[in-house]
Amino acid sequence: MTMGRQVGAGPRRVLFLGATGTIGRATVRALVSHGHQVVCLVRRPADFAIPVGATERIVSLADPSSVTRDGIRGEPFDVLVSCLASRTGLPDDAWAVDYRAHVNALNVSRAAGVTHVVLLSAICVQKPILAFQHAKLAFEAALIASGLAYTIVRPTAFFKSLSGQIDRVRRGKPFLIFGDGTLTACKPISDDDLGRYLADCLDHDERRNRVLPIGGPGEAITPKAQGERLFALLGRQPRFKHVPVVLLDVIIAILATTGRWMPALAAKAELARIARYYATESMLVLDPATGRYDAQATPSTGSETLFDYYARVIRGGAVAERGDHAVF
């Protein structure tokens, strides 16, 4: 077995998972700009081009032999970086991707010489209720127990998760909020700021063998504040439609009951549970002593704020790629 170079010894060979998403692409760009050699393992030809300077290899992440044969190809690697996540968050998808695909990649990359793993996780695993959260935590535990150096990054909300109502408001409709719009808060982080943070983890010794929550710049913001700023950027008076959380509870109960006989409705019930979670839980560091979310304890990085991004989208300088991460 050929061992990879010691982590921190200049440019490294990076095995990368999740390069087809917006955060993955941003992270690959940052890694390439640092001079690293990046090989991206993807499950199908990418809808978007892999950033220039990186290599794309198509593999079946469910099959360790495919990852070894089609991805590793007998070559040495130093670092495994993953921005891979299940697309739906449904139980089967979550355990297949957030857990098993990662375990497969961990095992084969270790055999290829990898000594450091940088994992993009999620801050919501602090309070695990949903299947995808438990799957992510299971792999975090496996990674920590592996004996390899690890950096687990748990970001707060993403810009794309909070951009689903831009077009709605442009069309003259009110901004949807749960309750009074102040039930939750977050410190959103841009794809590029998060990508740079993840890439920098390869070179920061103090980030090794740690679980790191991270948010974007500025103060924590509520959904109501998001709506108010969006209306201001459009030059309109704020209009809100208040959705009671209990409505989600009713929907979940109905779907869960009928889902006993119709699997498709059971899946919709889980999606409704996910929506309820994000409607009622802040994406900030959770204080285990008090059980409260703490904005001051949530670290910040980067330079672009959510409202900077809103302004760019409205001007046409950015396109909101919502994908599977839109709240609305």
Tab-separated table of N, CA and C in Angstrom, residues 172-287:
chain	number	residue	atom	x	y	z
A	172	GLY	N	-45.705	39.612	-5.849
A	172	GLY	CA	-46.695	40.361	-5.086
A	172	GLY	C	-47.352	39.597	-3.961
A	173	LYS	N	-46.846	38.406	-3.673
A	173	LYS	CA	-47.419	37.608	-2.605
A	173	LYS	C	-46.752	37.912	-1.273
A	174	PRO	N	-47.426	37.620	-0.163
A	174	PRO	CA	-46.820	37.879	1.153
A	174	PRO	C	-45.725	36.865	1.474
A	175	PHE	N	-44.869	37.247	2.385
A	175	PHE	CA	-43.786	36.386	2.863
A	175	PHE	C	-44.352	35.462	3.937
A	176	LEU	N	-44.145	34.157	3.778
A	176	LEU	CA	-44.676	33.188	4.731
A	176	LEU	C	-43.765	33.070	5.949
A	177	ILE	N	-44.360	33.139	7.136
A	177	ILE	CA	-43.610	32.911	8.363
A	177	ILE	C	-44.439	32.031	9.298
A	178	PHE	N	-43.750	31.240	10.091
A	178	PHE	CA	-44.426	30.417	11.083
A	178	PHE	C	-44.541	31.211	12.381
A	179	GLY	N	-45.713	31.153	12.985
A	179	GLY	CA	-45.939	31.936	14.197
A	179	GLY	C	-45.783	33.408	13.909
A	180	ASP	N	-45.032	34.088	14.780
A	180	ASP	CA	-44.819	35.525	14.578
A	180	ASP	C	-43.540	35.824	13.808
A	181	GLY	N	-42.858	34.789	13.342
A	181	GLY	CA	-41.640	35.002	12.556
A	181	GLY	C	-40.386	35.150	13.375
A	182	THR	N	-40.514	34.983	14.701
A	182	THR	CA	-39.329	35.107	15.563
A	182	THR	C	-39.087	33.834	16.374
A	183	LEU	N	-39.714	32.742	15.958
A	183	LEU	CA	-39.525	31.477	16.684
A	183	LEU	C	-38.105	30.963	16.561
A	184	THR	N	-37.459	31.279	15.441
A	184	THR	CA	-36.129	30.745	15.169
A	184	THR	C	-35.203	31.857	14.690
A	185	ALA	N	-33.911	31.534	14.685
A	185	ALA	CA	-32.899	32.446	14.145
A	185	ALA	C	-31.744	31.612	13.616
A	186	CYS	N	-30.953	32.215	12.746
A	186	CYS	CA	-29.801	31.519	12.192
A	186	CYS	C	-28.756	32.552	11.764
A	187	LYS	N	-27.561	32.064	11.475
A	187	LYS	CA	-26.485	32.912	10.953
A	187	LYS	C	-26.078	32.320	9.607
A	188	PRO	N	-26.809	32.650	8.536
A	188	PRO	CA	-26.599	31.992	7.245
A	188	PRO	C	-25.190	32.210	6.711
A	189	ILE	N	-24.711	31.208	5.971
A	189	ILE	CA	-23.370	31.269	5.410
A	189	ILE	C	-23.436	30.987	3.918
A	190	SER	N	-22.645	31.718	3.148
A	190	SER	CA	-22.652	31.557	1.692
A	190	SER	C	-21.870	30.320	1.281
A	191	ASP	N	-22.136	29.840	0.085
A	191	ASP	CA	-21.411	28.685	-0.440
A	191	ASP	C	-19.911	28.961	-0.497
A	192	ASP	N	-19.533	30.130	-1.014
A	192	ASP	CA	-18.101	30.421	-1.174
A	192	ASP	C	-17.404	30.587	0.169
A	193	ASP	N	-18.062	31.257	1.122
A	193	ASP	CA	-17.437	31.409	2.441
A	193	ASP	C	-17.278	30.051	3.122
A	194	LEU	N	-18.293	29.198	2.996
A	194	LEU	CA	-18.198	27.874	3.595
A	194	LEU	C	-17.162	27.026	2.858
A	195	GLY	N	-17.128	27.131	1.536
A	195	GLY	CA	-16.138	26.385	0.765
A	195	GLY	C	-14.719	26.739	1.152
A	196	ARG	N	-14.471	28.026	1.345
A	196	ARG	CA	-13.125	28.449	1.758
A	196	ARG	C	-12.798	27.938	3.161
A	197	TYR	N	-13.782	27.965	4.039
A	197	TYR	CA	-13.563	27.474	5.399
A	197	TYR	C	-13.207	25.990	5.383
A	198	LEU	N	-13.946	25.206	4.595
A	198	LEU	CA	-13.673	23.776	4.510
A	198	LEU	C	-12.287	23.520	3.926
A	199	ALA	N	-11.927	24.242	2.878
A	199	ALA	CA	-10.615	24.054	2.267
A	199	ALA	C	-9.492	24.420	3.236
A	200	ASP	N	-9.708	25.458	4.014
A	200	ASP	CA	-8.689	25.887	4.978
A	200	ASP	C	-8.475	24.861	6.094
A	201	CYS	N	-9.454	23.973	6.293
A	201	CYS	CA	-9.311	22.966	7.348
A	201	CYS	C	-8.141	22.023	7.083
A	202	LEU	N	-7.701	21.920	5.838
A	202	LEU	CA	-6.568	21.048	5.530
A	202	LEU	C	-5.282	21.571	6.142
A	203	ASP	N	-5.220	22.891	6.371
A	203	ASP	CA	-3.964	23.515	6.795
A	203	ASP	C	-3.984	24.079	8.210
A	204	HIS	N	-5.091	23.941	8.915
A	204	HIS	CA	-5.188	24.497	10.262
A	204	HIS	C	-5.153	23.370	11.283
A	205	ASP	N	-4.021	23.235	11.954
A	205	ASP	CA	-3.879	22.165	12.944
A	205	ASP	C	-4.929	22.262	14.048
A	206	GLU	N	-5.307	23.483	14.412
A	206	GLU	CA	-6.248	23.651	15.520
A	206	GLU	C	-7.657	23.195	15.159
A	207	ARG	N	-7.904	22.919	13.890
A	207	ARG	CA	-9.227	22.436	13.479
A	207	ARG	C	-9.278	20.910	13.404
A	208	ARG	N	-8.159	20.250	13.675
A	208	ARG	CA	-8.158	18.784	13.591
A	208	ARG	C	-8.703	18.157	14.854
A	209	ASN	N	-9.393	17.031	14.654
A	209	ASN	CA	-9.996	16.271	15.747
A	209	ASN	C	-10.951	17.129	16.566
A	210	ARG	N	-11.743	17.916	15.824
A	210	ARG	CA	-12.723	18.797	16.454
A	210	ARG	C	-14.028	18.787	15.663
A	211	VAL	N	-15.107	19.071	16.368
A	211	VAL	CA	-16.411	19.306	15.750
A	211	VAL	C	-16.635	20.806	15.799
A	212	LEU	N	-16.803	21.415	14.619
A	212	LEU	CA	-16.774	22.868	14.522
A	212	LEU	C	-18.085	23.435	13.974
A	213	PRO	N	-18.890	24.067	14.817
A	213	PRO	CA	-20.050	24.810	14.289
A	213	PRO	C	-19.550	26.080	13.633
A	214	ILE	N	-20.241	26.504	12.572
A	214	ILE	CA	-19.817	27.732	11.906
A	214	ILE	C	-21.010	28.403	11.233
A	215	GLY	N	-21.037	29.730	11.327
A	215	GLY	CA	-22.066	30.517	10.660
A	215	GLY	C	-21.430	31.609	9.837
A	216	GLY	N	-22.260	32.372	9.159
A	216	GLY	CA	-21.780	33.478	8.362
A	216	GLY	C	-21.599	34.739	9.197
A	217	PRO	N	-21.233	35.851	8.544
A	217	PRO	CA	-20.969	37.097	9.261
A	217	PRO	C	-22.248	37.770	9.751
A	218	GLY	N	-22.093	38.614	10.759
A	218	GLY	CA	-23.219	39.408	11.236
A	218	GLY	C	-23.998	38.746	12.346
A	219	GLU	N	-25.054	39.428	12.751
A	219	GLU	CA	-25.898	38.950	13.825
A	219	GLU	C	-26.842	37.851	13.332
A	220	ALA	N	-27.355	37.070	14.262
A	220	ALA	CA	-28.361	36.068	13.915
A	220	ALA	C	-29.632	36.776	13.445
A	221	ILE	N	-30.304	36.188	12.459
A	221	ILE	CA	-31.492	36.825	11.901
A	221	ILE	C	-32.686	35.871	11.957
A	222	THR	N	-33.843	36.429	12.150
A	222	THR	CA	-35.090	35.662	12.225
A	222	THR	C	-35.756	35.637	10.848
A	223	PRO	N	-36.706	34.734	10.625
A	223	PRO	CA	-37.465	34.764	9.367
A	223	PRO	C	-38.170	36.102	9.135
A	224	LYS	N	-38.682	36.715	10.190
A	224	LYS	CA	-39.340	38.015	10.017
A	224	LYS	C	-38.357	39.053	9.491
A	225	ALA	N	-37.144	39.047	10.029
A	225	ALA	CA	-36.123	39.998	9.567
A	225	ALA	C	-35.753	39.726	8.110
A	226	GLN	N	-35.726	38.458	7.736
A	226	GLN	CA	-35.433	38.113	6.341
A	226	GLN	C	-36.488	38.715	5.423
A	227	GLY	N	-37.757	38.548	5.809
A	227	GLY	CA	-38.836	39.082	4.994
A	227	GLY	C	-38.804	40.601	4.916
A	228	GLU	N	-38.569	41.244	6.047
A	228	GLU	CA	-38.541	42.712	6.064
A	228	GLU	C	-37.450	43.241	5.138
A	229	ARG	N	-36.275	42.635	5.192
A	229	ARG	CA	-35.182	43.113	4.335
A	229	ARG	C	-35.467	42.826	2.863
A	230	LEU	N	-36.073	41.693	2.571
A	230	LEU	CA	-36.390	41.360	1.188
A	230	LEU	C	-37.370	42.370	0.603
A	231	PHE	N	-38.414	42.729	1.362
A	231	PHE	CA	-39.356	43.739	0.892
A	231	PHE	C	-38.662	45.085	0.697
A	232	ALA	N	-37.764	45.434	1.618
A	232	ALA	CA	-37.054	46.712	1.503
A	232	ALA	C	-36.194	46.740	0.239
A	233	LEU	N	-35.525	45.625	-0.055
A	233	LEU	CA	-34.687	45.573	-1.255
A	233	LEU	C	-35.525	45.696	-2.527
A	234	LEU	N	-36.775	45.257	-2.456
A	234	LEU	CA	-37.683	45.365	-3.602
A	234	LEU	C	-38.459	46.682	-3.609
A	235	GLY	N	-38.245	47.497	-2.576
A	235	GLY	CA	-38.929	48.784	-2.501
A	235	GLY	C	-40.412	48.664	-2.214
A	236	ARG	N	-40.795	47.662	-1.423
A	236	ARG	CA	-42.201	47.428	-1.130
A	236	ARG	C	-42.441	47.380	0.373
A	237	GLN	N	-43.705	47.618	0.746
A	237	GLN	CA	-44.080	47.513	2.147
A	237	GLN	C	-44.170	46.035	2.539
A	238	PRO	N	-43.678	45.683	3.720
A	238	PRO	CA	-43.719	44.275	4.135
A	238	PRO	C	-45.136	43.741	4.264
A	239	ARG	N	-45.338	42.519	3.768
A	239	ARG	CA	-46.608	41.803	3.921
A	239	ARG	C	-46.284	40.374	4.311
A	240	PHE	N	-46.877	39.933	5.409
A	240	PHE	CA	-46.595	38.590	5.910
A	240	PHE	C	-47.868	37.766	5.988
A	241	LYS	N	-47.701	36.476	5.776
A	241	LYS	CA	-48.779	35.532	6.031
A	241	LYS	C	-48.299	34.609	7.137
A	242	HIS	N	-49.020	34.624	8.255
A	242	HIS	CA	-48.616	33.862	9.427
A	242	HIS	C	-49.213	32.453	9.375
A	243	VAL	N	-48.344	31.461	9.434
A	243	VAL	CA	-48.778	30.067	9.384
A	243	VAL	C	-48.617	29.466	10.774
A	244	PRO	N	-49.675	28.987	11.395
A	244	PRO	CA	-49.547	28.406	12.737
A	244	PRO	C	-48.808	27.067	12.678
A	245	VAL	N	-47.917	26.854	13.616
A	245	VAL	CA	-47.159	25.606	13.662
A	245	VAL	C	-48.095	24.410	13.830
A	246	VAL	N	-49.198	24.623	14.535
A	246	VAL	CA	-50.142	23.522	14.755
A	246	VAL	C	-50.680	22.973	13.436
A	247	LEU	N	-50.704	23.795	12.386
A	247	LEU	CA	-51.142	23.315	11.078
A	247	LEU	C	-50.225	22.208	10.581
A	248	LEU	N	-48.916	22.375	10.820
A	248	LEU	CA	-47.971	21.326	10.447
A	248	LEU	C	-48.222	20.059	11.259
A	249	ASP	N	-48.546	20.244	12.522
A	249	ASP	CA	-48.832	19.076	13.369
A	249	ASP	C	-50.038	18.291	12.839
A	250	VAL	N	-51.044	19.004	12.410
A	250	VAL	CA	-52.235	18.348	11.864
A	250	VAL	C	-51.884	17.609	10.578
A	251	ILE	N	-51.119	18.255	9.714
A	251	ILE	CA	-50.719	17.640	8.449
A	251	ILE	C	-49.903	16.375	8.710
A	252	ILE	N	-48.961	16.464	9.650
A	252	ILE	CA	-48.129	15.301	9.985
A	252	ILE	C	-48.990	14.154	10.492
A	253	ALA	N	-49.933	14.461	11.380
A	253	ALA	CA	-50.789	13.416	11.948
A	253	ALA	C	-51.620	12.724	10.867
A	254	ILE	N	-52.175	13.503	9.949
A	254	ILE	CA	-52.995	12.924	8.883
A	254	ILE	C	-52.141	12.062	7.957
A	255	LEU	N	-50.994	12.589	7.546
A	255	LEU	CA	-50.131	11.849	6.627
A	255	LEU	C	-49.561	10.591	7.284
A	256	ALA	N	-49.198	10.696	8.555
A	256	ALA	CA	-48.646	9.535	9.252
A	256	ALA	C	-49.693	8.431	9.388
A	257	THR	N	-50.927	8.821	9.658
A	257	THR	CA	-51.999	7.834	9.805
A	257	THR	C	-52.305	7.146	8.479
A	258	THR	N	-52.513	7.940	7.429
A	258	THR	CA	-52.813	7.356	6.115
A	258	THR	C	-51.590	6.663	5.523
A	259	GLY	N	-50.400	7.084	5.968
A	259	GLY	CA	-49.178	6.482	5.456
A	259	GLY	C	-48.970	5.045	5.884
A	260	ARG	N	-49.740	4.593	6.869
A	260	ARG	CA	-49.662	3.182	7.268
A	260	ARG	C	-50.093	2.263	6.143
A	261	TRP	N	-50.940	2.779	5.260
A	261	TRP	CA	-51.426	1.980	4.132
A	261	TRP	C	-50.863	2.460	2.800
A	262	MET	N	-50.366	3.698	2.773
A	262	MET	CA	-49.843	4.264	1.520
A	262	MET	C	-48.439	4.803	1.775
A	263	PRO	N	-47.405	4.056	1.379
A	263	PRO	CA	-46.014	4.457	1.651
A	263	PRO	C	-45.667	5.855	1.148
A	264	ALA	N	-46.243	6.261	0.031
A	264	ALA	CA	-45.941	7.586	-0.497
A	264	ALA	C	-46.349	8.674	0.484
A	265	LEU	N	-47.458	8.453	1.190
A	265	LEU	CA	-47.898	9.449	2.178
A	265	LEU	C	-47.048	9.389	3.439
A	266	ALA	N	-46.507	8.210	3.750
A	266	ALA	CA	-45.585	8.109	4.885
A	266	ALA	C	-44.338	8.936	4.621
A	267	ALA	N	-43.868	8.928	3.376
A	267	ALA	CA	-42.708	9.739	3.000
A	267	ALA	C	-43.040	11.220	3.123
A	268	LYS	N	-44.248	11.604	2.710
A	268	LYS	CA	-44.647	13.005	2.834
A	268	LYS	C	-44.746	13.419	4.304
A	269	ALA	N	-45.133	12.484	5.165
A	269	ALA	CA	-45.192	12.787	6.599
A	269	ALA	C	-43.801	13.109	7.129
A	270	GLU	N	-42.792	12.345	6.681
A	270	GLU	CA	-41.424	12.622	7.122
A	270	GLU	C	-40.947	13.980	6.606
A	271	LEU	N	-41.300	14.321	5.374
A	271	LEU	CA	-40.937	15.633	4.842
A	271	LEU	C	-41.610	16.744	5.642
A	272	ALA	N	-42.840	16.504	6.074
A	272	ALA	CA	-43.542	17.494	6.899
A	272	ALA	C	-42.870	17.623	8.265
A	273	ARG	N	-42.368	16.507	8.797
A	273	ARG	CA	-41.634	16.567	10.074
A	273	ARG	C	-40.359	17.406	9.922
A	274	ILE	N	-39.695	17.237	8.770
A	274	ILE	CA	-38.498	18.029	8.500
A	274	ILE	C	-38.854	19.509	8.444
A	275	ALA	N	-39.948	19.828	7.752
A	275	ALA	CA	-40.385	21.229	7.662
A	275	ALA	C	-40.702	21.788	9.042
A	276	ARG	N	-41.368	20.986	9.873
A	276	ARG	CA	-41.701	21.450	11.221
A	276	ARG	C	-40.447	21.702	12.041
A	277	TYR	N	-39.458	20.835	11.889
A	277	TYR	CA	-38.210	20.999	12.637
A	277	TYR	C	-37.588	22.366	12.324
A	278	TYR	N	-37.474	22.651	11.034
A	278	TYR	CA	-36.836	23.922	10.655
A	278	TYR	C	-37.718	25.126	10.969
A	279	ALA	N	-39.021	24.898	11.109
A	279	ALA	CA	-39.913	25.996	11.469
A	279	ALA	C	-39.837	26.346	12.942
A	280	THR	N	-39.311	25.429	13.763
A	280	THR	CA	-39.362	25.627	15.217
A	280	THR	C	-38.004	25.566	15.921
A	281	GLU	N	-36.946	25.169	15.199
A	281	GLU	CA	-35.630	25.045	15.815
A	281	GLU	C	-34.645	26.018	15.166
A	282	SER	N	-33.905	26.743	15.974
A	282	SER	CA	-32.902	27.660	15.442
A	282	SER	C	-31.678	26.900	14.962
A	283	MET	N	-31.032	27.444	13.949
A	283	MET	CA	-29.778	26.868	13.454
A	283	MET	C	-28.613	27.642	14.068
A	284	LEU	N	-28.457	27.443	15.356
A	284	LEU	CA	-27.409	28.086	16.147
A	284	LEU	C	-26.859	27.049	17.119
A	285	VAL	N	-25.758	27.375	17.785
A	285	VAL	CA	-25.191	26.464	18.776
A	285	VAL	C	-26.185	26.280	19.914
A	286	LEU	N	-26.390	25.034	20.291
A	286	LEU	CA	-27.311	24.699	21.382
A	286	LEU	C	-26.523	24.568	22.678
A	287	ASP	N	-26.934	25.304	23.692
A	287	ASP	CA	-26.297	25.224	25.000
A	287	ASP	C	-26.864	24.010	25.735
